[in-house]
């Protein structure tokens, strides 16, 4: 039995903890928030819901017959995570309010020392950072924004004490959150003004209420849930393949998306305003049946000018037009490329993770970084998906990490071989170069253009490549005080 510190109790942390607890390891989860859930605890904005059907955006070993819709809302997803954290004994391993500031590998005894904001430390054999890619909200940098006298908040920090009824609401950004928010507040607010910098491609969302009969059937015949999961998996994999490997299919999807948007916009002027200027797929494709109809309302406006100034009561765009606002919603996304940059992580020989990642975060299979022994990242670099369920990726990682923790001898330190990580990363970047994500700026890329968020293939490929922890990819430092030096793990496990 090894001791493992998991940082974070979102889908990733819970997935890793379940797997490790089941294998009999001594797991402690450190979560800075007051509850499990991660993004599903934080994002409570009106209309918050997943954009991958819940039958697939859930653990394969814990299918739920209880989803009320094809795409469950935030509260249901949070309940699902709570239920599973309870069912698999994760809750009693979590320390809430534990904000990790620093983690250092102690080479004298091959253990991680993890330090919290209150200065206390915990030690463990393994470290599993599971801090998410979308957990640090980014506010719009509005010139004069601090002088605004109304309310303003990020979509992920929705202020429920603010009633938008009868108010003039400015929504900055047109990402996944904004397109869920706008239809929910349109008609309730006096006006909604959407400040659009880049228009997203939209596709229909096959969302509908699931009946009680469906729940009963799914409970009695679990094959129904398995079939639904397979169906959505097949559809999202097909969509991914179309975006990456089949230019003709990608173009056909793009034509379909534009046709759908034109049909929904009805008005040529509105369609011209919201027509994307980039190839479909290079930014996140969004699914909504209600966003464009909301834009058609007389009290909803789309503004494409750059925001030049904000004063106490209004936003002025670079065309000189000043529009009144009572509330500003920053739908401006997250510091996705930051990964672990809010935690100081130190490995062997003085290695500092932020310095190792100056050209952008990278890790073998998205999990292992040279010079950081016994550390495995969940939802690490290049493990996000353009479409498909992140939860499916997290399950692969949790299984791989469990195998690693099982395999590494007590007290030993296993580090991915630098040449293995380099060959892996070279291969990955070669596939990404010239691919659809390299064609426009998005949160998938660093400023220098390196795609650090996304996995370039199908989930199926990632599952295959992570199915077995191959000890030959790692160097192991034997348990101290055994003789120093490194030996291959192969043959010792
Ligand atoms: C609004 C929204 C909708 C989404 N919808 C989908 C979807 O439909 N399908 C999909 O596949 N993906 C979706 N995603 C992506 C989502 O990020 C992943 O699916 C998944 O939930 C990530 O889980 P996580 O545990 O890795 O990260 P998070 O959910 O971000 O959890 C990370 C946890 O770590 C904690 N933490 C961070 N730093 C520290 C620290 N220093 N010390 C202690 N604790 C710390 C945080 O408090 C948080 O609880 C969505 C994301 C958002 C924001």
Coordinates of C-alpha atoms and ligand atoms in Angstrom, one line a residue:
X1 CA 0.0 0.0 0.0
X2 CA 1.4 3.4 -1.0
X3 CA 0.3 6.8 0.2
X4 CA -1.0 9.2 -2.4
X5 CA -1.8 12.9 -2.3
X6 CA -4.4 14.0 -4.8
X7 CA -4.8 17.7 -5.3
X8 CA -8.3 18.7 -6.3
X9 CA -11.7 17.0 -6.0
X10 CA -13.3 17.7 -9.3
X11 CA -14.1 14.9 -11.8
X12 CA -10.3 14.2 -12.1
X13 CA -9.5 14.0 -8.4
X14 CA -12.6 11.9 -7.7
X15 CA -11.8 9.6 -10.6
X16 CA -8.2 9.1 -9.4
X17 CA -9.2 8.6 -5.8
X18 CA -11.9 6.0 -6.6
X19 CA -9.4 4.0 -8.6
X20 CA -6.7 4.2 -6.0
X21 CA -9.0 3.5 -3.0
X22 CA -10.4 0.5 -4.8
X23 CA -6.8 -0.8 -5.2
X24 CA -6.2 -0.4 -1.4
X25 CA -3.9 2.6 -1.4
X26 CA -3.8 5.3 1.3
X27 CA -5.3 8.3 -0.5
X28 CA -5.7 11.8 0.8
X29 CA -7.5 14.4 -1.4
X30 CA -6.7 18.0 -0.7
X31 CA -9.4 20.4 -2.1
X32 CA -9.3 24.1 -1.6
X33 CA -13.1 24.5 -2.0
X34 CA -15.8 23.4 0.4
X35 CA -17.2 20.5 -1.7
X36 CA -16.4 18.1 -4.5
X37 CA -17.3 19.0 -8.1
X38 CA -14.6 21.4 -9.4
X39 CA -16.1 23.3 -12.4
X40 CA -19.5 21.8 -11.5
X41 CA -19.4 23.3 -8.0
X42 CA -18.2 26.7 -9.4
X43 CA -20.2 27.2 -12.5
X44 CA -23.7 27.9 -11.3
X45 CA -24.7 30.5 -14.0
X46 CA -28.2 30.3 -15.5
X47 CA -28.3 27.5 -18.1
X48 CA -25.0 25.8 -16.9
X49 CA -25.0 22.3 -18.4
X50 CA -22.7 19.9 -20.0
X51 CA -22.3 19.9 -23.8
X52 CA -21.5 16.2 -24.1
X53 CA -24.6 14.0 -23.4
X54 CA -24.6 12.8 -19.8
X55 CA -24.8 9.1 -20.7
X56 CA -21.2 9.6 -21.9
X57 CA -20.1 12.5 -19.7
X58 CA -20.1 10.2 -16.6
X59 CA -18.1 7.3 -15.2
X60 CA -18.4 4.1 -17.3
X61 CA -18.6 2.1 -14.1
X62 CA -21.3 4.3 -12.6
X63 CA -23.9 4.9 -15.3
X64 CA -26.9 6.8 -14.0
X65 CA -30.5 6.1 -15.0
X66 CA -31.5 9.3 -13.3
X67 CA -30.5 12.1 -15.7
X68 CA -33.5 14.3 -16.4
X69 CA -32.3 15.4 -19.8
X70 CA -29.9 14.2 -22.5
X71 CA -27.6 17.0 -21.4
X72 CA -27.9 17.3 -17.6
X73 CA -27.7 20.7 -15.9
X74 CA -25.0 21.8 -13.4
X75 CA -26.9 20.8 -10.3
X76 CA -27.5 17.3 -11.5
X77 CA -23.9 16.8 -12.5
X78 CA -22.8 18.0 -9.1
X79 CA -25.2 15.6 -7.4
X80 CA -23.8 12.8 -9.5
X81 CA -20.3 13.5 -8.4
X82 CA -21.3 13.8 -4.8
X83 CA -23.2 10.5 -5.0
X84 CA -20.2 8.7 -6.4
X85 CA -17.7 10.3 -4.0
X86 CA -19.9 9.0 -1.3
X87 CA -20.5 5.6 -2.8
X88 CA -16.8 4.9 -3.4
X89 CA -15.6 6.2 -0.1
X90 CA -13.9 9.3 -1.4
X91 CA -15.5 11.8 1.0
X92 CA -13.8 10.5 4.1
X93 CA -10.4 10.9 2.3
X94 CA -11.0 14.5 1.4
X95 CA -9.7 17.5 3.4
X96 CA -11.7 20.5 2.3
X97 CA -10.4 24.1 2.6
X98 CA -6.9 22.7 1.9
X99 CA -5.3 25.1 -0.6
X100 CA -2.0 23.6 -1.9
X101 CA 0.7 26.2 -2.5
X102 CA 3.8 24.0 -2.9
X103 CA 4.9 20.5 -3.5
X104 CA 8.5 19.4 -3.3
X105 CA 10.1 16.0 -3.9
X106 CA 12.4 15.1 -1.1
X107 CA 15.3 13.1 -2.6
X108 CA 16.5 12.0 0.7
X109 CA 13.6 9.7 1.3
X110 CA 11.8 9.6 -2.1
X111 CA 8.7 11.3 -0.8
X112 CA 6.6 14.3 -1.8
X113 CA 6.1 17.1 0.8
X114 CA 2.9 19.1 0.0
X115 CA 2.4 22.4 1.7
X116 CA -0.8 24.2 2.2
X117 CA -1.6 27.9 2.5
X118 CA -1.6 27.7 6.3
X119 CA 2.0 26.4 6.3
X120 CA 1.2 22.8 7.3
X121 CA 2.6 20.0 5.2
X122 CA 1.7 16.4 4.4
X123 CA 4.1 13.8 3.0
X124 CA 3.3 11.0 0.6
X125 CA 4.9 8.5 -1.8
X126 CA 3.0 9.8 -4.8
X127 CA 1.5 13.1 -5.9
X128 CA -1.5 13.4 -8.3
X129 CA -2.2 17.0 -9.2
X130 CA -5.8 17.1 -10.4
X131 CA -6.4 20.8 -10.5
X132 CA -8.2 21.1 -13.8
X133 CA -7.6 23.1 -16.9
X134 CA -10.6 25.4 -16.5
X135 CA -10.6 26.3 -12.8
X136 CA -9.0 29.8 -13.0
X137 CA -11.5 32.4 -14.4
X138 CA -10.1 35.2 -16.6
X139 CA -11.8 38.5 -16.4
X140 CA -12.0 40.7 -19.5
X141 CA -9.4 43.5 -19.4
X142 CA -11.9 46.4 -19.8
X143 CA -10.4 49.9 -20.1
X144 CA -11.9 51.8 -17.2
X145 CA -13.7 48.6 -15.9
X146 CA -12.9 49.4 -12.3
X147 CA -15.0 52.6 -12.5
X148 CA -18.1 50.7 -13.4
X149 CA -20.7 51.3 -10.7
X150 CA -23.0 48.4 -11.5
X151 CA -22.4 44.8 -10.7
X152 CA -19.8 42.8 -12.6
X153 CA -18.7 39.2 -12.3
X154 CA -17.3 36.2 -14.2
X155 CA -19.7 33.6 -15.5
X156 CA -17.9 31.0 -13.2
X157 CA -18.5 33.3 -10.2
X158 CA -22.1 34.1 -10.8
X159 CA -23.4 36.5 -8.2
X160 CA -26.9 35.1 -7.3
X161 CA -27.6 38.1 -5.1
X162 CA -27.9 40.1 -8.3
X163 CA -31.3 39.9 -9.9
X164 CA -31.0 40.6 -13.6
X165 CA -34.8 41.1 -14.0
X166 CA -35.4 44.5 -15.6
X167 CA -31.7 45.3 -15.8
X168 CA -29.5 46.1 -18.8
X169 CA -27.0 43.2 -19.0
X170 CA -23.7 43.2 -21.0
X171 CA -22.3 39.8 -21.7
X172 CA -18.7 39.9 -22.8
X173 CA -17.6 36.9 -24.9
X174 CA -19.4 34.3 -27.0
X175 CA -17.9 31.1 -25.6
X176 CA -19.6 28.0 -24.3
X177 CA -20.8 29.7 -21.1
X178 CA -22.2 32.8 -22.7
X179 CA -24.2 30.9 -25.3
X180 CA -25.9 29.1 -22.4
X181 CA -26.4 32.2 -20.3
X182 CA -27.9 34.5 -23.0
X183 CA -31.1 32.5 -23.8
X184 CA -31.7 32.1 -20.0
X185 CA -31.6 35.8 -19.2
X186 CA -33.1 37.2 -22.5
X187 CA -36.6 38.4 -21.9
X188 CA -36.1 38.7 -18.1
X189 CA -33.4 41.4 -18.4
X190 CA -34.5 44.7 -19.9
X191 CA -31.9 44.2 -22.5
X192 CA -28.9 41.9 -23.2
X193 CA -26.0 43.1 -25.2
X194 CA -23.5 40.5 -26.3
X195 CA -20.0 41.8 -27.0
X196 CA -18.6 39.4 -29.6
X197 CA -14.9 39.3 -30.5
X198 CA -15.1 36.0 -32.4
X199 CA -18.2 34.2 -33.5
X200 CA -18.4 30.5 -32.7
X201 CA -19.7 27.7 -35.0
X202 CA -22.9 26.3 -33.7
X203 CA -24.6 23.0 -34.2
X204 CA -28.0 21.7 -33.1
X205 CA -28.2 20.3 -29.6
X206 CA -30.2 17.1 -29.5
X207 CA -31.4 17.8 -26.0
X208 CA -34.7 16.6 -24.6
X209 CA -36.3 15.7 -21.3
X210 CA -35.9 12.0 -20.4
X211 CA -39.1 10.4 -19.1
X212 CA -39.7 8.4 -15.9
X213 CA -40.3 5.4 -18.2
X214 CA -36.7 5.9 -19.5
X215 CA -35.4 5.9 -16.0
X216 CA -37.3 2.7 -15.1
X217 CA -36.2 0.9 -18.3
X218 CA -32.6 2.0 -17.7
X219 CA -32.6 0.7 -14.2
X220 CA -34.1 -2.7 -15.2
X221 CA -32.0 -3.1 -18.3
X222 CA -28.6 -1.5 -17.8
X223 CA -27.8 -2.5 -21.4
X224 CA -29.9 0.6 -22.4
X225 CA -27.4 2.9 -20.7
X226 CA -24.4 1.1 -22.1
X227 CA -25.9 1.3 -25.6
X228 CA -26.5 5.1 -25.1
X229 CA -22.9 5.6 -24.0
X230 CA -21.6 3.7 -27.0
X231 CA -23.8 5.6 -29.3
X232 CA -22.6 9.0 -28.0
X233 CA -19.0 7.8 -27.9
X234 CA -19.3 6.7 -31.6
X235 CA -20.9 10.0 -32.6
X236 CA -18.2 12.2 -30.8
X237 CA -15.4 10.0 -32.1
X238 CA -16.8 10.3 -35.6
X239 CA -17.0 14.0 -35.2
X240 CA -13.4 14.2 -34.0
X241 CA -12.3 12.1 -37.0
X242 CA -14.1 14.4 -39.4
X243 CA -12.4 17.5 -37.9
X244 CA -9.0 16.0 -38.1
X245 CA -8.6 13.3 -40.7
X246 CA -11.2 14.0 -43.3
X247 CA -11.1 17.5 -44.8
X248 CA -14.2 16.8 -47.0
X249 CA -16.2 15.7 -44.0
X250 CA -15.0 18.7 -42.0
X251 CA -16.1 21.0 -44.8
X252 CA -19.5 19.3 -44.9
X253 CA -20.0 19.8 -41.2
X254 CA -19.0 23.4 -41.6
X255 CA -21.5 23.9 -44.4
X256 CA -24.1 22.2 -42.2
X257 CA -23.3 24.5 -39.3
X258 CA -23.5 27.6 -41.4
X259 CA -26.8 26.4 -42.9
X260 CA -28.2 25.8 -39.4
X261 CA -27.0 29.2 -38.2
X262 CA -28.5 31.0 -41.3
X263 CA -31.8 29.2 -40.8
X264 CA -32.0 30.1 -37.2
X265 CA -30.9 33.7 -37.7
X266 CA -33.6 34.2 -40.4
X267 CA -32.3 37.7 -41.0
X268 CA -29.3 38.2 -43.3
X269 CA -28.0 41.0 -41.2
X270 CA -27.9 38.9 -38.0
X271 CA -26.4 36.0 -39.9
X272 CA -23.6 38.2 -41.3
X273 CA -22.9 39.5 -37.7
X274 CA -22.6 36.0 -36.2
X275 CA -21.0 34.2 -39.1
X276 CA -17.7 32.7 -37.9
X277 CA -14.5 33.9 -39.7
X278 CA -12.4 30.8 -39.0
X279 CA -12.5 27.1 -40.1
X280 CA -14.9 25.0 -38.1
X281 CA -13.1 23.1 -35.4
X282 CA -10.2 25.3 -34.8
X283 CA -12.1 26.8 -31.9
X284 CA -14.5 24.9 -29.8
X285 CA -17.7 24.0 -31.7
X286 CA -20.8 24.8 -29.6
X287 CA -24.2 23.2 -29.5
X288 CA -27.3 25.2 -29.0
X289 CA -30.8 25.4 -30.3
X290 CA -31.7 28.5 -28.3
X291 CA -28.8 31.0 -28.6
X292 CA -29.5 32.4 -32.0
X293 CA -33.3 32.6 -31.5
X294 CA -32.4 34.6 -28.3
X295 CA -30.3 37.0 -30.5
X296 CA -33.3 37.5 -32.7
X297 CA -35.2 39.2 -29.9
X298 CA -35.6 43.0 -30.1
X299 CA -34.1 43.4 -26.6
X300 CA -31.0 41.4 -27.4
X301 CA -28.1 42.9 -29.4
X302 CA -24.8 41.7 -30.7
X303 CA -22.0 44.2 -30.8
X304 CA -18.8 43.4 -32.8
X305 CA -16.9 46.6 -32.1
X306 CA -13.9 46.5 -29.7
X307 CA -14.6 47.8 -26.2
X308 CA -12.8 51.1 -25.9
X309 CA -13.9 52.3 -22.5
X310 CA -16.1 51.5 -19.6
X311 CA -17.5 54.2 -17.3
X312 CA -19.7 54.2 -14.3
X313 CA -22.8 53.1 -16.2
X314 CA -21.9 52.2 -19.8
X315 CA -19.7 50.5 -22.3
X316 CA -18.3 52.4 -25.2
X317 CA -17.1 50.6 -28.3
X318 CA -14.4 51.8 -30.7
X319 CA -17.1 53.2 -33.1
X320 CA -17.9 55.7 -30.3
X321 CA -21.2 54.1 -29.4
X322 CA -22.0 54.2 -25.7
X323 CA -24.4 51.5 -24.4
X324 CA -25.9 51.6 -20.9
X325 CA -25.2 48.6 -18.6
X326 CA -26.3 47.7 -15.1
X327 CA -24.6 44.4 -15.0
X328 CA -21.5 43.1 -16.8
X329 CA -21.0 39.3 -17.1
X330 CA -17.5 38.3 -18.0
X331 CA -18.0 35.2 -20.2
X332 CA -14.3 35.3 -21.0
X333 CA -13.2 31.8 -20.1
X334 CA -10.3 30.5 -18.1
X335 CA -6.5 30.5 -17.9
X336 CA -6.5 27.1 -19.6
X337 CA -2.8 27.0 -20.5
X338 CA -1.7 27.6 -16.9
X339 CA -2.1 24.1 -15.7
X340 CA -0.3 23.9 -12.3
X341 CA 1.2 27.4 -12.4
X342 CA -0.5 28.5 -9.2
X343 CA 1.4 25.7 -7.3
X344 CA 5.2 25.7 -6.9
X345 CA 6.2 22.2 -7.8
X346 CA 9.8 21.1 -7.3
X347 CA 11.3 17.8 -8.5
X348 CA 14.8 16.4 -8.5
X349 CA 18.1 18.3 -8.9
X350 CA 16.4 21.6 -8.3
X351 CA 13.9 21.2 -11.2
X352 CA 10.9 23.6 -11.0
X353 CA 7.9 22.7 -13.0
X354 CA 7.1 26.2 -14.2
X355 CA 10.7 26.5 -15.5
X356 CA 10.6 23.1 -17.2
X357 CA 7.4 24.3 -18.9
X358 CA 8.6 27.8 -20.1
X359 CA 7.9 26.7 -23.7
X360 CA 4.5 25.4 -22.7
X361 CA 3.3 22.5 -20.5
X362 CA 4.1 19.0 -21.7
X363 CA 4.0 15.5 -20.2
X364 CA 4.3 11.9 -21.3
X365 CA 0.7 10.7 -22.0
X366 CA -0.3 14.0 -20.3
X367 CA 0.7 12.6 -17.0
X368 CA 4.5 12.2 -16.4
X369 CA 7.2 14.9 -16.5
X370 CA 10.9 14.1 -16.5
X371 CA 12.6 15.0 -13.2
X372 CA 9.3 14.9 -11.3
X373 CA 9.3 11.3 -9.9
X374 CA 6.2 9.6 -8.6
X375 CA 4.1 12.5 -9.9
X376 CA 1.2 11.8 -12.3
X377 CA -1.1 14.6 -13.6
X378 CA -4.8 14.2 -14.2
X379 CA -6.2 16.2 -17.1
X380 CA -2.7 17.3 -17.9
X381 CA -1.2 18.8 -21.0
X382 CA -2.7 17.6 -24.3
X383 CA -5.5 15.6 -22.8
X384 CA -8.4 17.9 -23.5
X385 CA -10.8 17.1 -26.3
X386 CA -12.3 19.3 -29.0
X387 CA -15.3 17.1 -28.8
X388 CA -15.9 14.0 -26.7
X389 CA -16.1 13.3 -23.0
X390 CA -13.2 14.4 -20.8
X391 CA -14.4 11.9 -18.2
X392 CA -13.5 9.1 -20.6
X393 CA -10.0 10.5 -20.8
X394 CA -9.8 10.8 -17.0
X395 CA -10.8 7.2 -16.5
X396 CA -7.9 6.2 -18.7
X397 CA -5.5 8.3 -16.6
X398 CA -6.9 7.1 -13.3
X399 CA -6.3 3.5 -14.5
X400 CA -2.8 4.1 -15.6
X401 CA -1.9 5.9 -12.4
X402 CA -3.3 3.1 -10.3
X403 CA -1.1 0.6 -12.3
X404 CA 1.9 2.9 -11.7
X405 CA 1.3 3.1 -8.0
X406 CA 0.8 -0.6 -7.8
X407 CA 4.0 -1.3 -9.8
X408 CA 6.6 1.0 -8.2
X409 CA 8.3 -0.8 -5.3
X410 CA 7.7 0.7 -1.9
X411 CA 10.0 3.7 -1.3
X412 CA 11.2 3.8 -4.9
X413 CA 11.0 6.8 -7.2
X414 CA 9.9 6.3 -10.8
X415 CA 10.6 9.1 -13.3
X416 CA 9.6 9.0 -16.9
X417 CA 12.8 8.7 -19.1
X418 CA 13.5 12.1 -20.8
X419 CA 13.9 10.4 -24.2
X420 CA 10.6 8.7 -23.9
X421 CA 8.9 12.0 -23.1
X422 CA 10.7 13.8 -25.9
X423 CA 9.8 11.2 -28.5
X424 CA 6.2 11.3 -27.3
X425 CA 5.9 15.0 -27.4
X426 CA 7.7 15.4 -30.8
X427 CA 5.2 12.9 -32.2
X428 CA 2.3 14.7 -30.7
X429 CA 3.3 18.2 -31.9
X430 CA 4.1 16.9 -35.4
X431 CA 0.5 15.6 -35.6
X432 CA -0.9 18.9 -34.2
X433 CA 1.2 21.1 -36.5
X434 CA -0.9 21.9 -39.5
X435 CA -3.9 20.4 -37.9
X436 CA -7.2 22.2 -37.5
X437 CA -6.2 23.8 -34.1
X438 CA -3.2 25.4 -35.6
X439 CA -5.3 27.5 -37.9
X440 CA -6.6 30.1 -35.5
X441 CA -6.0 31.5 -32.0
X442 CA -7.9 29.7 -29.2
X443 CA -7.5 28.7 -25.6
X444 CA -6.1 25.4 -26.9
X445 CA -2.8 27.1 -27.8
X446 CA -0.1 29.2 -26.1
X447 CA 0.7 32.7 -27.5
X448 CA 3.6 31.2 -29.4
X449 CA 1.1 28.8 -31.1
X450 CA 1.9 25.5 -29.4
X451 CA -1.2 23.4 -28.8
X452 CA -0.9 22.5 -25.1
X453 CA -4.5 21.6 -24.2
X454 CA -5.7 19.1 -26.7
X455 CA -5.2 15.5 -27.6
X456 CA -4.7 15.1 -31.3
X457 CA -6.5 11.7 -31.7
X458 CA -9.5 9.7 -30.8
X459 CA -10.3 8.7 -27.2
X460 CA -10.0 5.2 -28.4
X461 CA -6.3 5.7 -29.2
X462 CA -5.6 7.4 -25.9
X463 CA -7.3 4.5 -24.1
X464 CA -5.1 2.0 -26.0
X465 CA -1.9 3.9 -25.3
X466 CA -2.6 4.3 -21.6
X467 CA -4.1 0.8 -21.0
X468 CA -0.9 -0.6 -19.6
X469 CA 1.7 1.1 -17.5
X470 CA 4.9 0.1 -19.2
X471 CA 7.7 0.2 -16.6
X472 CA 10.3 0.4 -19.3
X473 CA 9.3 4.0 -20.0
X474 CA 10.5 4.9 -16.5
X475 CA 13.7 5.1 -14.5
X476 CA 13.5 4.0 -10.9
X477 CA 15.6 5.1 -8.0
X478 CA 15.5 2.3 -5.6
X479 CA 14.3 2.6 -2.0
X480 CA 16.7 4.4 0.2
X481 CA 19.2 3.7 1.7
X482 CA 19.8 1.2 -1.1
X483 CA 22.8 2.0 -3.4
X484 CA 22.3 5.2 -5.4
X485 CA 22.0 5.4 -9.1
X486 CA 19.1 4.5 -11.4
X487 CA 18.0 1.1 -12.6
X488 CA 15.3 0.1 -15.1
X489 CA 12.1 -0.8 -13.5
X490 CA 11.6 -3.6 -16.0
X491 CA 12.1 -6.9 -14.3
X492 CA 11.8 -5.5 -10.8
X493 CA 8.0 -5.4 -10.9
Ligands
LIG1 C1 -18.8 25.4 -17.6 C2 -18.0 24.2 -18.1 C3 -18.7 23.2 -18.8 C4 -18.0 22.0 -19.2 N1 -18.6 21.1 -19.9 C5 -18.0 20.0 -20.3 C6 -18.6 18.9 -21.0 O1 -19.8 19.1 -21.3 N2 -17.9 17.9 -21.4 C7 -16.6 17.7 -21.1 O2 -16.0 16.7 -21.5 N3 -16.0 18.7 -20.4 C8 -16.6 19.8 -20.0 N4 -15.9 20.8 -19.3 C9 -14.5 20.6 -19.0 C10 -14.3 20.2 -17.5 O3 -13.2 21.0 -17.1 C11 -13.9 18.7 -17.4 O4 -14.9 17.9 -18.0 C12 -13.8 18.2 -15.9 O5 -14.9 18.6 -15.2 C13 -12.5 18.7 -15.3 O6 -12.4 18.2 -14.0 P1 -11.1 18.4 -13.2 O7 -11.3 17.7 -11.9 O8 -9.9 18.1 -14.0 O9 -11.0 20.0 -13.0 P2 -11.9 20.9 -12.1 O10 -13.3 20.6 -12.3 O11 -11.5 22.3 -12.5 O12 -11.5 20.6 -10.6 C14 -10.3 21.0 -10.1 C15 -10.4 21.1 -8.6 O13 -9.1 21.3 -8.1 C16 -9.2 22.2 -7.0 N5 -7.9 22.9 -6.9 C17 -7.3 23.6 -7.9 N6 -6.1 24.1 -7.4 C18 -6.0 23.7 -6.1 C19 -5.0 23.8 -5.1 N7 -3.9 24.5 -5.3 N8 -5.2 23.2 -3.9 C20 -6.4 22.5 -3.7 N9 -7.3 22.3 -4.6 C21 -7.2 22.9 -5.8 C22 -10.3 23.2 -7.5 O14 -10.9 23.9 -6.4 C23 -11.3 22.2 -8.1 O15 -12.2 21.7 -7.2 C24 -16.6 21.9 -18.9 C25 -16.0 22.9 -18.2 C26 -16.7 24.0 -17.8 C27 -15.9 25.1 -17.0

